Amino acid sequence: MKFYPLQFEPILKERIWGGEKLKTLLHKPITSKITGESWELSTVEGDVSVVANGEWKGKSLTTLIDECPKEILGTKVHARFGKQFPLLFKYLDAREDLSIQVHPNDELAKKRHHSFGKTEMWYIMQADKDAKIIVGFNEKSNPTEYLENLKNKTLLAILDDVKVHAGDVFFLEAGTVHAIGGGLVVAEIQQTSDITYRLYDFDRVDANGNTRELHVDLALEAINYNKIETKKEYTKNVNQSNEVVDCPYFTTNFIPLDGKISISKSGETFTVYMCMEGSFEIDNNNSKLQYVKGDTVLLPAAMNLFILNGKASILEIYIS
C-alpha cells in the first residue's frame, strides 16, 4: 500500500465568540459570521475527520487507523495508545473573549469521563493590537480565594493576563485556568479530549437569552492553584526543526523553511505539519503536494523519507 500526505475536511464549529477570520485569513469554507473553530484532525466521537485528498478520499481517520494502525500511527504510538489517535488539532478565531475555563488531567478525566485529560499548546497566528490571553493565577491561590472571587465577580483580579503577539507560544498543562482573548487567531494542539470545565463566561447570553452552563464544582479539584510559567521561548534557525514544546503528550518544533530540507523518520510516530505562514510542498517519491497558510497535513508513520520545499513557517508535531 502506498502511503501519502493526508489532508482532511475541516470540521467547522459555530461559537458565541467566533468570527470570520478562519475564512479571511485561513481560507476555511465557513458560511457563518460566528465560526470559532476549525477542527483539522480529530477522532473525537461525533467529530471524526474525513480524508479530503487522494486515493483514500472520503475515508474516516478512524477507519484508516483500524486498517493500518502501525503504518498510520507508528510502532511506538500504537504500542502506547492502541488504535486511538491521541491528539486533536484546531484553528480558533476569537472575535470576542472565550470563557474562562480549565481542563482535567488524565487521572481525573479517566475517573469522571473515561477520557484523556487535556494538556494543550497555543501558537498565536494573528493578534489584534492589545490582544491578551489569561493563563493561570497572578499569585499562588487556593479554592477558598477562587470561590470568593468567583462569587463577587472579581475572578479576573486574581488571574494572570498577558499581552500577546503573532509567533508567541503558550504551553498549558491540564489544570491551568485559561482563556483566549478577543482579537486572536490561534493554532491549538492538544490531547484528544473535549472535556472543558467553564468557570466564568462574563454573564453572556446567546441569541435566545440563555447563559452557558458553568462547571464550578467540577473545576475545584481540577485547578492548579500555583503561579506557573506558560510562555515558551524558542529559536528560529532556518531550515531546522527548532524545539518549542516537548512533553509526554506531544513534541512541537518550529521550522522556518527557506528552500529545501530532507526529512528522515523512524516509523515510530506519525508527523503533522501545520502551515503558519507562506507556502511549501512535500516531495514524496517525486509526488509533490502543495500547502498554504492554514493547511494541516498528516504524514503516516510509514512515510519515512520526504522533502519539504518552499518558504514558510511550519509547526511540526509528533509523539516522542
Coordinates of C-alpha atoms in Angstrom, one line a residue:
M1 CA 0.0 0.0 0.0
K2 CA 1.3 3.4 -0.9
F3 CA 1.0 6.0 1.9
Y4 CA 0.9 9.7 1.2
P5 CA 0.3 13.0 3.0
L6 CA -3.3 13.2 4.2
Q7 CA -5.4 16.3 4.4
F8 CA -8.9 16.2 6.0
E9 CA -12.2 18.1 5.6
P10 CA -12.3 20.8 8.2
I11 CA -14.9 20.3 10.9
L12 CA -16.3 23.9 11.5
K13 CA -17.8 24.9 14.8
E14 CA -20.0 27.9 15.5
R15 CA -19.2 29.6 18.8
I16 CA -20.8 32.6 20.6
W17 CA -17.3 34.2 20.5
G18 CA -16.4 33.3 16.9
G19 CA -16.0 35.4 13.8
E20 CA -15.0 35.2 10.1
K21 CA -11.1 35.2 10.2
L22 CA -11.0 31.4 9.6
K23 CA -12.2 32.4 6.1
T24 CA -10.4 35.6 5.5
L25 CA -7.1 34.6 6.9
L26 CA -7.0 30.8 6.6
H27 CA -9.4 30.2 3.7
K28 CA -11.7 27.8 5.5
P29 CA -15.1 27.3 3.8
I30 CA -17.2 28.9 6.5
T31 CA -20.6 30.4 5.9
S32 CA -21.4 31.7 9.4
K33 CA -20.3 35.0 10.9
I34 CA -19.6 33.3 14.3
T35 CA -17.4 30.4 13.3
G36 CA -15.0 29.9 16.2
E37 CA -13.1 26.7 15.4
S38 CA -11.9 24.6 12.6
W39 CA -11.1 21.1 13.8
E40 CA -8.4 19.9 11.4
L41 CA -7.6 16.5 12.7
S42 CA -9.9 14.7 15.1
T43 CA -11.1 11.4 16.3
V44 CA -13.4 12.8 19.0
E45 CA -16.7 10.9 18.9
G46 CA -19.2 12.6 16.6
D47 CA -16.4 14.7 15.1
V48 CA -14.2 12.2 13.2
S49 CA -12.0 13.7 10.4
V50 CA -12.6 12.5 6.8
V51 CA -9.8 12.4 4.2
A52 CA -10.1 15.2 1.6
N53 CA -7.4 14.1 -0.9
G54 CA -6.1 11.2 -2.9
E55 CA -6.9 7.5 -3.0
W56 CA -8.5 7.5 0.5
K57 CA -10.7 10.5 0.0
G58 CA -13.9 10.0 1.9
K59 CA -12.5 7.5 4.4
S60 CA -12.5 8.5 8.1
L61 CA -9.3 8.7 10.1
T62 CA -10.6 6.0 12.5
T63 CA -11.1 3.6 9.5
L64 CA -7.6 4.2 8.3
I65 CA -6.1 3.6 11.7
D66 CA -8.2 0.5 12.1
E67 CA -7.0 -0.9 8.8
C68 CA -3.3 0.2 9.1
P69 CA -2.6 1.1 12.8
K70 CA 1.2 0.8 12.8
E71 CA 1.6 2.4 9.4
I72 CA -0.6 5.4 10.2
L73 CA 0.2 5.9 13.9
G74 CA 3.7 4.5 14.1
T75 CA 5.0 1.5 16.1
K76 CA 5.7 3.4 19.3
V77 CA 2.4 5.3 19.2
H78 CA 0.5 2.1 18.5
A79 CA 2.2 0.3 21.4
R80 CA 1.2 3.1 23.7
F81 CA -2.3 4.1 22.6
G82 CA -3.5 1.1 20.6
K83 CA -5.8 2.3 17.8
Q84 CA -6.5 5.6 19.4
F85 CA -5.4 8.8 17.8
P86 CA -4.1 10.7 20.8
L87 CA -4.1 14.3 19.5
L88 CA -6.6 16.9 18.3
F89 CA -5.6 19.8 16.0
K90 CA -7.6 23.1 15.7
Y91 CA -7.6 26.6 14.5
L92 CA -9.5 29.1 16.6
D93 CA -10.8 32.6 15.7
A94 CA -11.7 34.6 18.9
R95 CA -13.7 37.7 17.8
E96 CA -14.6 38.0 21.5
D97 CA -13.1 36.7 24.7
L98 CA -13.6 32.9 25.3
S99 CA -14.9 31.8 28.6
I100 CA -12.5 31.3 31.5
Q101 CA -12.0 27.5 31.7
V102 CA -9.9 24.6 32.9
H103 CA -9.3 21.1 31.7
P104 CA -8.8 18.0 33.9
N105 CA -5.7 15.9 33.9
D106 CA -5.5 12.3 32.7
E107 CA -6.3 10.8 36.1
L108 CA -9.3 13.0 36.8
A109 CA -10.7 12.8 33.2
K110 CA -10.4 9.0 33.2
K111 CA -12.2 8.7 36.6
R112 CA -15.0 11.1 35.6
H113 CA -15.4 10.8 31.9
H114 CA -13.4 7.8 30.6
S115 CA -11.4 10.2 28.6
F116 CA -7.9 11.6 28.1
G117 CA -7.1 14.8 30.0
K118 CA -6.3 17.9 28.1
T119 CA -2.9 19.4 28.0
E120 CA -2.5 21.8 25.1
M121 CA -0.4 24.5 23.4
W122 CA -1.3 27.6 21.5
Y123 CA 0.6 29.2 18.7
I124 CA -0.6 32.8 18.1
M125 CA -1.1 33.2 14.4
Q126 CA -2.6 36.7 14.4
A127 CA -3.1 39.2 17.2
D128 CA -5.0 42.5 17.1
K129 CA -3.4 45.4 18.9
D130 CA -3.5 44.9 22.7
A131 CA -5.0 41.4 22.4
K132 CA -4.5 39.3 25.6
I133 CA -4.9 35.8 27.0
I134 CA -5.5 34.6 30.5
V135 CA -3.1 31.9 31.8
G136 CA -3.2 30.9 35.4
F137 CA -3.1 32.9 38.6
N138 CA -1.0 36.1 39.1
E139 CA -0.1 34.8 42.6
K140 CA -0.5 31.4 44.3
S141 CA -4.2 30.9 45.1
N142 CA -6.5 28.4 46.8
P143 CA -10.0 27.1 46.4
T144 CA -11.4 29.5 49.0
E145 CA -10.0 32.6 47.4
Y146 CA -11.0 31.4 44.0
L147 CA -14.6 30.7 45.0
E148 CA -14.9 34.1 46.8
N149 CA -13.7 36.0 43.8
L150 CA -15.9 34.0 41.5
K151 CA -18.9 34.8 43.7
N152 CA -18.0 38.5 43.8
K153 CA -17.4 38.6 40.0
T154 CA -13.8 39.7 40.7
L155 CA -12.1 36.5 39.3
L156 CA -10.1 38.5 36.7
A157 CA -8.3 40.3 39.6
I158 CA -6.5 37.1 40.7
L159 CA -5.8 35.8 37.2
D160 CA -2.7 36.5 35.1
D161 CA -3.4 38.2 31.8
V162 CA -0.7 38.5 29.1
K163 CA -0.5 40.7 26.1
V164 CA 0.4 38.6 23.0
H165 CA 1.8 38.9 19.5
A166 CA 2.0 36.7 16.4
G167 CA 4.5 33.9 16.9
D168 CA 4.1 33.7 20.7
V169 CA 3.7 30.1 22.0
F170 CA 2.0 29.1 25.3
F171 CA 2.0 25.7 26.9
L172 CA -0.9 24.9 29.1
E173 CA -0.7 21.8 31.2
A174 CA -4.0 20.3 32.4
G175 CA -5.2 22.3 35.4
T176 CA -4.2 25.7 34.1
V177 CA -7.0 28.2 34.2
H178 CA -7.1 30.0 30.9
A179 CA -9.0 32.0 28.3
I180 CA -8.1 33.2 24.8
G181 CA -8.9 36.9 24.4
G182 CA -10.8 38.6 21.6
G183 CA -8.8 39.6 18.5
L184 CA -6.7 36.4 18.3
V185 CA -6.3 33.6 15.7
V186 CA -4.7 30.6 17.3
A187 CA -3.4 27.2 16.2
E188 CA -4.1 24.7 19.0
I189 CA -2.5 21.3 19.6
Q190 CA -4.0 19.2 22.4
Q191 CA -4.7 15.7 23.7
T192 CA -7.7 14.1 22.2
S193 CA -10.3 15.4 24.6
D194 CA -13.4 17.6 24.5
I195 CA -13.7 17.9 28.3
T196 CA -13.9 21.6 29.4
Y197 CA -15.0 23.0 32.8
R198 CA -16.3 26.5 32.3
L199 CA -15.6 28.8 35.3
Y200 CA -16.9 32.2 34.1
D201 CA -18.5 33.4 30.9
F202 CA -18.7 37.2 31.5
D203 CA -22.5 36.7 32.0
R204 CA -23.0 36.5 28.3
V205 CA -26.3 35.2 26.7
D206 CA -26.9 33.5 23.4
A207 CA -29.4 34.6 20.8
N208 CA -32.2 33.1 22.9
G209 CA -31.2 34.9 26.0
N210 CA -29.7 31.9 27.7
T211 CA -26.4 31.8 29.6
R212 CA -24.0 28.9 29.0
E213 CA -23.5 26.2 31.7
L214 CA -20.8 26.7 34.3
H215 CA -18.9 23.8 36.0
V216 CA -17.7 25.4 39.2
D217 CA -17.8 22.3 41.4
L218 CA -16.2 20.1 38.8
A219 CA -13.4 22.6 38.3
L220 CA -12.4 22.8 42.0
E221 CA -10.4 19.6 42.0
A222 CA -9.1 20.1 38.5
I223 CA -7.5 23.5 39.0
N224 CA -3.7 24.1 39.6
Y225 CA -3.7 27.0 42.1
N226 CA 0.0 27.7 41.7
K227 CA 1.5 30.5 39.7
I228 CA 3.0 28.9 36.6
E229 CA 5.1 29.9 33.6
T230 CA 3.3 29.2 30.4
K231 CA 5.1 31.1 27.7
K232 CA 7.7 29.2 25.6
E233 CA 10.8 30.8 24.2
Y234 CA 12.3 29.1 21.1
T235 CA 14.9 29.5 18.5
K236 CA 14.2 30.1 14.8
N237 CA 17.1 28.7 13.0
V238 CA 16.3 28.5 9.3
N239 CA 15.7 25.1 7.7
Q240 CA 15.9 23.3 11.1
S241 CA 13.4 21.8 13.5
N242 CA 13.6 24.2 16.5
E243 CA 12.1 22.6 19.6
V244 CA 9.2 24.6 21.1
V245 CA 7.4 22.1 23.4
D246 CA 8.4 18.6 24.4
C247 CA 6.0 16.9 26.8
P248 CA 4.7 13.4 27.4
Y249 CA 1.8 14.0 25.1
F250 CA 3.4 15.7 22.1
T251 CA 6.6 17.4 20.7
T252 CA 6.2 20.5 18.7
N253 CA 9.0 22.1 16.6
F254 CA 9.1 25.3 14.6
I255 CA 10.6 25.1 11.1
P256 CA 11.4 28.4 9.3
L257 CA 11.6 26.9 5.8
D258 CA 13.5 28.7 3.1
G259 CA 14.4 26.3 0.4
K260 CA 14.7 22.5 0.7
I261 CA 15.2 20.2 3.6
S262 CA 15.2 16.4 3.7
I263 CA 13.3 14.7 6.4
S264 CA 14.0 11.2 7.7
K265 CA 11.7 9.5 10.1
S266 CA 12.0 6.2 12.1
G267 CA 8.4 4.9 11.6
E268 CA 7.7 5.1 15.4
T269 CA 5.3 8.1 15.1
F270 CA 3.1 9.9 12.7
T271 CA 4.0 13.6 11.9
V272 CA 1.7 16.5 11.5
Y273 CA 2.6 19.8 9.7
M274 CA 0.6 23.0 10.2
C275 CA 1.4 25.9 8.0
M276 CA 1.5 29.2 9.9
E277 CA 2.7 31.4 7.1
G278 CA 3.8 31.2 3.5
S279 CA 3.6 28.0 1.4
F280 CA 5.5 24.8 0.9
E281 CA 5.4 21.4 -0.8
I282 CA 6.0 17.9 0.3
D283 CA 8.0 15.8 -2.2
N284 CA 7.4 12.1 -1.6
N285 CA 8.9 9.8 -4.2
N286 CA 8.6 12.6 -6.8
S287 CA 4.9 13.2 -5.9
K288 CA 4.6 16.8 -4.9
L289 CA 1.7 18.2 -2.9
Q290 CA 1.3 22.0 -2.1
Y291 CA 0.3 23.6 1.2
V292 CA -0.5 27.1 2.2
K293 CA -1.2 29.1 5.4
G294 CA -3.9 27.4 7.4
D295 CA -3.3 23.9 6.0
T296 CA -2.8 20.9 8.2
V297 CA -1.3 17.7 6.9
L298 CA -0.9 14.2 8.5
L299 CA 2.1 12.2 7.3
P300 CA 1.6 8.5 8.2
A301 CA 4.4 6.9 10.1
A302 CA 5.1 4.7 7.1
M303 CA 6.3 7.8 5.2
N304 CA 9.8 7.9 6.5
L305 CA 11.7 9.8 3.7
F306 CA 10.4 13.1 2.1
I307 CA 11.5 16.6 1.3
L308 CA 10.0 19.9 2.4
N309 CA 10.4 22.7 -0.1
G310 CA 9.3 26.3 -0.1
K311 CA 9.2 29.5 2.0
A312 CA 7.0 29.0 5.1
S313 CA 6.7 29.0 8.9
I314 CA 5.7 25.5 9.9
L315 CA 4.8 23.7 13.1
E316 CA 6.0 20.0 13.1
I317 CA 4.2 17.8 15.6
Y318 CA 4.8 14.2 16.6
I319 CA 4.9 12.0 19.7
S320 CA 8.4 11.2 21.2

